[in-house]
Short mmCIF file of C-alpha atoms and ligand atoms in Angstrom, two decimals:
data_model
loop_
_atom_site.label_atom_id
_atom_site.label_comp_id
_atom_site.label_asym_id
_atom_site.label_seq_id
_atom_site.Cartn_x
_atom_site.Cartn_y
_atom_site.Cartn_z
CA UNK A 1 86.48 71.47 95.16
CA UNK A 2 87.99 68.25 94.94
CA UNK A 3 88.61 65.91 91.52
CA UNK A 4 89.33 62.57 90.61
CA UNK A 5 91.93 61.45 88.15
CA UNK A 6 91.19 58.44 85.90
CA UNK A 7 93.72 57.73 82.92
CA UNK A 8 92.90 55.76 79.85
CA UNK A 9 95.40 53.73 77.89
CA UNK A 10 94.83 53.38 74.24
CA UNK A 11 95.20 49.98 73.29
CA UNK A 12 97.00 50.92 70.26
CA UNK A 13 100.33 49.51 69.97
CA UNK A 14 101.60 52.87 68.28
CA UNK A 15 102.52 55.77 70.49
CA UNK A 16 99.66 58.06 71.39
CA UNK A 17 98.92 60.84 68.86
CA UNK A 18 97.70 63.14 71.53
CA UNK A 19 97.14 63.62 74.90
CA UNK A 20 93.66 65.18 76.34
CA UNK A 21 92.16 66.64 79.90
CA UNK A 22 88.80 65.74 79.95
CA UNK A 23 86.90 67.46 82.94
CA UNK A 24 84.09 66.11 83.57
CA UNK A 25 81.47 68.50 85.02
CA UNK A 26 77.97 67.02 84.96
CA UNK A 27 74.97 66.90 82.79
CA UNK A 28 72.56 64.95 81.11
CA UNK A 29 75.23 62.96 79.02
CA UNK A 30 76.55 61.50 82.74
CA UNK A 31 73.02 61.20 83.96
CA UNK A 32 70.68 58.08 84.94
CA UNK A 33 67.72 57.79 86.36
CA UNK A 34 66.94 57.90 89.68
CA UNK A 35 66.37 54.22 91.12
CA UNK A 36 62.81 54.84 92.55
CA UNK A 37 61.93 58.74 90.83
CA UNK A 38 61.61 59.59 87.06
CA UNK A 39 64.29 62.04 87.43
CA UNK A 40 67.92 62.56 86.03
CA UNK A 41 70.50 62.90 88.27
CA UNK A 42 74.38 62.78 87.78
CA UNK A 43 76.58 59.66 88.25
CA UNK A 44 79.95 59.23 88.69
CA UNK A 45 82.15 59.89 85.40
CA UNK A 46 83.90 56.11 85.80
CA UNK A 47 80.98 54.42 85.08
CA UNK A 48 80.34 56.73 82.32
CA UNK A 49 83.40 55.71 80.57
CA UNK A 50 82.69 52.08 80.81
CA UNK A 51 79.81 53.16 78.63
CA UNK A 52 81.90 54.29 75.74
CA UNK A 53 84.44 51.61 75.21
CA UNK A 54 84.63 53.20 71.80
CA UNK A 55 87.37 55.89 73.23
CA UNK A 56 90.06 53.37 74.28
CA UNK A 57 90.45 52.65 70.06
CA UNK A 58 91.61 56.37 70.04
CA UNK A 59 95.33 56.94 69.33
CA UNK A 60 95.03 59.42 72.42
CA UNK A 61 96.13 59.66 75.75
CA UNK A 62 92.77 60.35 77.94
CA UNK A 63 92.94 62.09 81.12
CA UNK A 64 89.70 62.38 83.26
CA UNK A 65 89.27 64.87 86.09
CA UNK A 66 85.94 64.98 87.49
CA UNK A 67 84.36 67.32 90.09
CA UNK A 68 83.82 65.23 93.53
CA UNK A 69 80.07 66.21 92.71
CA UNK A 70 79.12 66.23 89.56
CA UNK A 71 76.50 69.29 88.62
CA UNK A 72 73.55 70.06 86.62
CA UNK A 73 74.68 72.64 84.92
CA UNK A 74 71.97 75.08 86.08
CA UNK A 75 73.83 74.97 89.50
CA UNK A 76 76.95 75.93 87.62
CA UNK A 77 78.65 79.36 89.34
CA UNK A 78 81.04 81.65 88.43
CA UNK A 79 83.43 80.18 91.13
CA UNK A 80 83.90 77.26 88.77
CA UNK A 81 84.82 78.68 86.18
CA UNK A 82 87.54 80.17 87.54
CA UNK A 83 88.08 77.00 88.90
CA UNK A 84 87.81 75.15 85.35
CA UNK A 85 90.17 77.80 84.07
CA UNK A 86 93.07 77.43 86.21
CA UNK A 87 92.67 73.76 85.87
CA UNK A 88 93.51 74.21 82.56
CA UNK A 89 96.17 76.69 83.25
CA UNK A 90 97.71 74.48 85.49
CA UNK A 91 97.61 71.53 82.95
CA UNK A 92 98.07 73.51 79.89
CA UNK A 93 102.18 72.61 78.91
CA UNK A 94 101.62 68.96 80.22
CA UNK A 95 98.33 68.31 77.51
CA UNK A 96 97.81 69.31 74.04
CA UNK A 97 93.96 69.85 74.09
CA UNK A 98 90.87 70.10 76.56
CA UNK A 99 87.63 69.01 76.51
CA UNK A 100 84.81 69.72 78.85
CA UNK A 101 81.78 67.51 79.51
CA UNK A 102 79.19 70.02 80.21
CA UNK A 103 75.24 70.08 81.11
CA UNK A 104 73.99 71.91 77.92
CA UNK A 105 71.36 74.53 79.66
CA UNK A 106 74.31 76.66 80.93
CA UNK A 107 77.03 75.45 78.51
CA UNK A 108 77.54 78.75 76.33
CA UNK A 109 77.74 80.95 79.26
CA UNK A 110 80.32 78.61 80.32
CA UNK A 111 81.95 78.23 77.31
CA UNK A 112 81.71 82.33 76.84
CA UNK A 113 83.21 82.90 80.63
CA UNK A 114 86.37 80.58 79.63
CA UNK A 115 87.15 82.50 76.67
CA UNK A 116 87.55 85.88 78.61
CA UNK A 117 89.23 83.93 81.64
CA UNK A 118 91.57 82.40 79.11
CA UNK A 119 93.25 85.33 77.37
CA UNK A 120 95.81 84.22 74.56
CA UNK A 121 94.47 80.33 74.23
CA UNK A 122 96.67 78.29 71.86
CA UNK A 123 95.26 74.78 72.57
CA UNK A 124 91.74 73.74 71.54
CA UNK A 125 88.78 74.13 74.61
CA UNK A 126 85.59 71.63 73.45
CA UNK A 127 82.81 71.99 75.45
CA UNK A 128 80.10 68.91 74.71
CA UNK A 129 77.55 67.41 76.11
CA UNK A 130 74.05 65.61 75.54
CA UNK A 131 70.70 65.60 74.72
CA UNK A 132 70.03 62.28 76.50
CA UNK A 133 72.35 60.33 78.77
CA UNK A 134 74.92 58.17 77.43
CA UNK A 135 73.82 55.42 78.68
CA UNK A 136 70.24 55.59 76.34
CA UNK A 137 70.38 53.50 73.36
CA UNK A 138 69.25 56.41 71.50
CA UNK A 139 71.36 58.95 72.97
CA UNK A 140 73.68 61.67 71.62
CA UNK A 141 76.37 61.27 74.07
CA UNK A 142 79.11 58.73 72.47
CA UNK A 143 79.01 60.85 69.03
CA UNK A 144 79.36 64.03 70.43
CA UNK A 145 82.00 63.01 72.82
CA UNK A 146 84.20 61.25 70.44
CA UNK A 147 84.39 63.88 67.54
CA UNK A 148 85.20 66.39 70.36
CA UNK A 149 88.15 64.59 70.99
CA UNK A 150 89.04 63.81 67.37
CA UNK A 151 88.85 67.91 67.12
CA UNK A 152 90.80 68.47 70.17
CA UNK A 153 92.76 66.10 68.72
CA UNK A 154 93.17 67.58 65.19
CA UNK A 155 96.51 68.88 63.96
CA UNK A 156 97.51 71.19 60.39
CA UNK A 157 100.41 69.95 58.63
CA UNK A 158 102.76 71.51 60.59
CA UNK A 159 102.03 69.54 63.76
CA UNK A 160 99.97 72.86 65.27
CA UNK A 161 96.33 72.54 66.79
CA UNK A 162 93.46 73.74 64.34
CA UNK A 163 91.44 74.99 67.06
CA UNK A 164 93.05 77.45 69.34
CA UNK A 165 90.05 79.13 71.24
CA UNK A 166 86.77 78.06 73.33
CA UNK A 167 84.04 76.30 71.13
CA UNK A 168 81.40 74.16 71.28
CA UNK A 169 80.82 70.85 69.54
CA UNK A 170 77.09 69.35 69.38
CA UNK A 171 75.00 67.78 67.33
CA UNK A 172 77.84 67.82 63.97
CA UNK A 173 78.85 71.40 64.62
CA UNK A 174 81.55 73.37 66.30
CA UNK A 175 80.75 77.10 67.27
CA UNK A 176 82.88 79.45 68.79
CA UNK A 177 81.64 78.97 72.44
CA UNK A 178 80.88 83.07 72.95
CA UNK A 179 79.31 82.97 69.70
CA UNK A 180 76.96 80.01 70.80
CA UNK A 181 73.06 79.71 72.43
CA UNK A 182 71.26 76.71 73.13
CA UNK A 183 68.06 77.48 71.34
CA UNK A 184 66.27 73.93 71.92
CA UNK A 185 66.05 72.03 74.26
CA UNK A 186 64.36 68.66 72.91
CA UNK A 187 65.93 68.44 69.48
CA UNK A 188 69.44 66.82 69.11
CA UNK A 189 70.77 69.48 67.21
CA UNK A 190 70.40 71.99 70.30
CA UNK A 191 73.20 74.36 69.75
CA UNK A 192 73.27 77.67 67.12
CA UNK A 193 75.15 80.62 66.00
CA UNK A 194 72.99 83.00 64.14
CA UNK A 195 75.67 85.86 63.74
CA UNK A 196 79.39 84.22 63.49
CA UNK A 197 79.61 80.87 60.65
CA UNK A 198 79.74 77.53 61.85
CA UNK A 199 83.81 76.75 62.25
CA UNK A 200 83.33 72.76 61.39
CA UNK A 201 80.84 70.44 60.02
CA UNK A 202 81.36 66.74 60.87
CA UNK A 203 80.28 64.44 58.50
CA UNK A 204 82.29 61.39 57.32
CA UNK A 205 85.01 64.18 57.32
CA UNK A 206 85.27 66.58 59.85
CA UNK A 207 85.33 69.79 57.76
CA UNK A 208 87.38 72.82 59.13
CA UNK A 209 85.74 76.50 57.69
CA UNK A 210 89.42 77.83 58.26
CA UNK A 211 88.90 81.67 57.70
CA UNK A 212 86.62 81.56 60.76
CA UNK A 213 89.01 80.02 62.78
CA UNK A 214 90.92 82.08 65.35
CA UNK A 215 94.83 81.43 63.78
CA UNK A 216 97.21 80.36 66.36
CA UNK A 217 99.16 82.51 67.60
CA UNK A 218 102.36 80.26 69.13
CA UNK A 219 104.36 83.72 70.55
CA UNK A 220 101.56 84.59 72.94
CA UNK A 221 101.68 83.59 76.50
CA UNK A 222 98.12 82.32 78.16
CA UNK A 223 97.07 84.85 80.63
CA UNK A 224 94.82 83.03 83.38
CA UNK A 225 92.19 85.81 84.69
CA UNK A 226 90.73 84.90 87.97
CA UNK A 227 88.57 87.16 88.74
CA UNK A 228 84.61 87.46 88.02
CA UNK A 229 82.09 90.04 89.48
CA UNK A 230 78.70 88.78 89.41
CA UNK A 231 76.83 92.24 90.64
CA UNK A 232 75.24 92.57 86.63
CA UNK A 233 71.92 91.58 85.60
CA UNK A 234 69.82 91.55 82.65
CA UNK A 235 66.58 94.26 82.10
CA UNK A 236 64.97 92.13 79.56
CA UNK A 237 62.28 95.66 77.96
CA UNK A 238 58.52 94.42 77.08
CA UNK A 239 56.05 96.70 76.00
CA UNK A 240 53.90 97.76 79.15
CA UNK A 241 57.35 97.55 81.60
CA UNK A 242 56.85 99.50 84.18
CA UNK A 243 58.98 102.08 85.79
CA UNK A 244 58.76 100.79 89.43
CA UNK A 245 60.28 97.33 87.78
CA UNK A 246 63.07 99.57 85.67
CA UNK A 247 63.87 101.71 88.93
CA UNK A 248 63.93 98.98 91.31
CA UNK A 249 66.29 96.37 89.32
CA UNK A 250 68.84 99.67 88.71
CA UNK A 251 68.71 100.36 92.50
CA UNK A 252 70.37 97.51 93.18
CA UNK A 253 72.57 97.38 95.76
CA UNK A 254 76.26 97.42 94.39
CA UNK A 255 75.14 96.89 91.32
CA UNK A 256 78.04 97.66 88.27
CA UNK A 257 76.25 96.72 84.94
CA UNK A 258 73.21 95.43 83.19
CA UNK A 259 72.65 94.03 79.58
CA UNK A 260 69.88 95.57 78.52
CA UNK A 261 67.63 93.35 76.13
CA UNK A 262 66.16 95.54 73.98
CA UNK A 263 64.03 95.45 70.57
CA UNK A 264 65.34 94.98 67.04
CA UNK A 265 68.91 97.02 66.60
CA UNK A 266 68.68 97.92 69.79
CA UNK A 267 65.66 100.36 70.22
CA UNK A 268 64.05 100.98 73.41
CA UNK A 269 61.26 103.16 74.35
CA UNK A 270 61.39 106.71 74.45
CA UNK A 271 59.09 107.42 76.86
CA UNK A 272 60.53 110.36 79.11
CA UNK A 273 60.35 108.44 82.41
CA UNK A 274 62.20 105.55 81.28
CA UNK A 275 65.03 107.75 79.52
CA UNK A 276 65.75 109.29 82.85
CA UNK A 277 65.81 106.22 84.58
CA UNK A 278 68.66 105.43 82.23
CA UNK A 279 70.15 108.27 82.59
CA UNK A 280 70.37 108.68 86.27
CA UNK A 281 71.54 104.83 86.61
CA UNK A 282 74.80 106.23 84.32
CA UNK A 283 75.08 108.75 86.39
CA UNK A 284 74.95 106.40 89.53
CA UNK A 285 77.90 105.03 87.70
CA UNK A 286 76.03 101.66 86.56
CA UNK A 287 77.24 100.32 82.64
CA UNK A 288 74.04 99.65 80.47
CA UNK A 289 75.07 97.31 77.63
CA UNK A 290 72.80 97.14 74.96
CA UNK A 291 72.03 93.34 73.25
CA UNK A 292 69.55 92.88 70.91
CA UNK A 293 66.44 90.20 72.03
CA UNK A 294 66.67 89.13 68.35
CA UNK A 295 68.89 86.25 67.64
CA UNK A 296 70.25 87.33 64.32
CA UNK A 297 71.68 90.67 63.95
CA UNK A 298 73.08 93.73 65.42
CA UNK A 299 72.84 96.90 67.77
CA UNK A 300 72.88 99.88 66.15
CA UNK A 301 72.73 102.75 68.06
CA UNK A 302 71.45 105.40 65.69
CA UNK A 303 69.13 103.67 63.51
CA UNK A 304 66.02 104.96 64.76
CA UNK A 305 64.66 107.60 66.92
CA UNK A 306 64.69 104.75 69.74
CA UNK A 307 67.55 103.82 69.72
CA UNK A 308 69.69 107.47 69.24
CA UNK A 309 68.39 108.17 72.93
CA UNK A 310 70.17 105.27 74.21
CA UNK A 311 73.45 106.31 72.53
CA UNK A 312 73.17 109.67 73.92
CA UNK A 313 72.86 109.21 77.40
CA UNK A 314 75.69 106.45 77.25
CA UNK A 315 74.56 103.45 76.86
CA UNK A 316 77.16 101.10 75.48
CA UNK A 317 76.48 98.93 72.25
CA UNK A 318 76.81 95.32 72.37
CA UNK A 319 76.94 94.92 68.34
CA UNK A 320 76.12 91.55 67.73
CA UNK A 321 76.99 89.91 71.00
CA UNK A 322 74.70 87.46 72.25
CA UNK A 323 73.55 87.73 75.88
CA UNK A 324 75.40 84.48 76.82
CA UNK A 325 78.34 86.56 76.04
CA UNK A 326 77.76 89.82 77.68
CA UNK A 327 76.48 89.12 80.94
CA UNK A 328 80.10 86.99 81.41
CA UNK A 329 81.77 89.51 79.59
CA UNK A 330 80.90 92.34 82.14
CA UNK A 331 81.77 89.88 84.86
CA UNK A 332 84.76 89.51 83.59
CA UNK A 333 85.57 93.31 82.64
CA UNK A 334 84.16 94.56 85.83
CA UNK A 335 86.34 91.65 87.34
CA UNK A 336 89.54 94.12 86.36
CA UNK A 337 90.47 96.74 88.56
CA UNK A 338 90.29 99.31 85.50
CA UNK A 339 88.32 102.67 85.31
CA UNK A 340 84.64 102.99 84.45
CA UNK A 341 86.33 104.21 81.09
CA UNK A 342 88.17 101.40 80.48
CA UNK A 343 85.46 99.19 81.01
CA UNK A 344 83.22 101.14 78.84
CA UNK A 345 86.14 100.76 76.29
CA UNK A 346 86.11 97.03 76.82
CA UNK A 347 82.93 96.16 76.55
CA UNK A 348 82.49 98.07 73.18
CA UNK A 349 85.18 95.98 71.58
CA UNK A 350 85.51 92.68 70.36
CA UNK A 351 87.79 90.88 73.26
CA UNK A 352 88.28 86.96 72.24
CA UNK A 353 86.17 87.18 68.75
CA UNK A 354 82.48 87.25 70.84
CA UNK A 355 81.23 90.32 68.86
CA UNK A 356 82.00 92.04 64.98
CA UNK A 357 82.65 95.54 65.52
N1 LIG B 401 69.84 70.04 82.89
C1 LIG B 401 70.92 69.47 82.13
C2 LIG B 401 72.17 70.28 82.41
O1 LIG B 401 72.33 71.34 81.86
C3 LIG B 401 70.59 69.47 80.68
C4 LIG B 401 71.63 68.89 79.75
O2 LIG B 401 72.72 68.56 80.10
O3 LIG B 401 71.30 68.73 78.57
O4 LIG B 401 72.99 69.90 83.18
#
């Protein structure tokens, strides 16, 4: 994939407090309408900028790569990521911060795959985007955008980053980015994190809840991960689910994992045919991750009758993860060429802060 490279100058006399790689991916914040349809389409990131003069007041330096074609983000793939990820790698001594421009509908899975691709982050990762297209009087774009960068931007006393992980900033808050769902899609304030605390609130201050934060850690070395495997799906349980649907989504071919989205804590029926589906899919090798369809709250294995099943044939708990989360997290773990073990192992434990334990 090919980018473009657009620098902007502050026109501050003073020297620039920062410097920031902005990649531009796509989304409704770089949308406009068609000329003739009713529909949004992306358009190129320069003429986006013209629309926020605002950013040139900022005591930053502003670097803009953008991808040759910019993408809704429901086209987004895991080949990007990877591709996002070693963007940053390869930037990550010559900038202090990054923030992403990002089409909101896939944002936290993005935001979740960068946090396992980017093992031992010390500089801040903003994902943002829009409700409405920055070029819409009424849209969300400019003030989203800008605080991003003031929080990519942000510094403690000592001259070190505040942020040091992946996170999302819309709508006022940031979120750790595998904590985060978008849960609507018409309101402005689009983004939530039912089981981790908000980790700012911007109002006329941009307040920092510091014990939330993931501290900064200066002696360890980014890791770049570069691998994903995408053969994992999600078995979303209903009441009536039949077992020809069960069977034939955990006879796929080469598949390695599912997240199973099941009821409450994490119960599932106990009917016997459905148990030894389960079972035999272990046995076939195949993870089964247990997530919770509920927002708020957590797996537990154990609870009730319908759940302890799951537990014993081996299905592994999720906690409190949120599907976002898992389905990149097994890409990612299954991306390693480590043991079924090991990945069991992995995915019960709390990797870059996505789950509590
Ligand atoms: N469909 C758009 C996207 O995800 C929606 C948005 O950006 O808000 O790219």
């Amino acid at each position: 994939m090919e980018y473009k490279k657009v620098y902007i100058n502050p026109i501050s006399p003073e020297p620039p407090r920062a410097s920031v790689l902005v990649i531009y991916t796509g989304g409704t914040l770089g949308m406009m309408y068609e000329t003739k349809g009713r529909q949004l389409v992306p358009f190129d990131f320069e003429q986006v900028i013209d629309k926020v003069p605002e950013i040139r007041r900022l005591d930053f330096e502003i670097t803009f790569l953008t991808l040759s074609e910019p993408l809704d983000s429901s086209n987004m793939k895991p080949q990007i990521w990877i591709e996002i990820a070693g963007i940053i790698s390869n930037h990550y001594a010559q900038y202090d911060s990054f923030v992403i421009l990002h089409g909101t509908d896939t944002m936290a899975y993005t935001a979740s795959a960068l946090s396992f691709l980017l093992e031992n982050l010390n500089k801040p990762v903003i994902l943002t985007g829009a409700q409405l297209p920055i070029g819409v009087a009424r849209s969300d774009a400019r003030e989203n955008f800008i605080t991003a960068l003031e929080i990519a931007a942000a510094t403690d006393e000592a001259g070190q980053p505040v942020i040091s992980e992946v996170c999302i900033y819309f709508n006022s808050v940031l979120l750790r980015g595998n904590r985060a769902r978008k849960q609507e899609s018409s309101d402005f304030n689009a983004f939530h994190s039912q089981n981790y605390p908000t980790l700012a609130t911007a109002g006329v201050r941009i307040e920092y809840n510091l014990p939330y934060i993931k501290p900064y850690e200066p002696d360890k070395e980014l890791q770049l991960h570069t691998s994903l495997n995408a053969n994992v799906t999600f078995l979303k349980l209903f009441p009536g689910i039949c077992r020809k649907v069960v069977s034939s989504i955990l006879h796929i071919e080469g598949l390695k994992g599912v997240v199973l989205e099941t009821f409450g804590a994490g119960n599932a029926s106990t009917d016997y045919w459905f148990l030894e589906e389960l079972r035999m899919a272990i046995d076939r090798g195949i993870i089964l991750y247990n997530v919770s369809q509920c927002e708020g709250g957590r797996v537990t294995q154990g609870q009730y009758q319908t759940s302890k099943y799951l537990k014993q044939i081996g299905v592994v708990s999720g906690s409190d993860i949120t599907a976002e989360a898992a389905i990149t997290k097994m890409m990612y773990v299954f991306g390693t060429d480590l043991g079924s073990q090991h990945h069991r192992d992995l995915l019960a434990s709390p990797l870059r802060g996505e789950m509590s334990i």
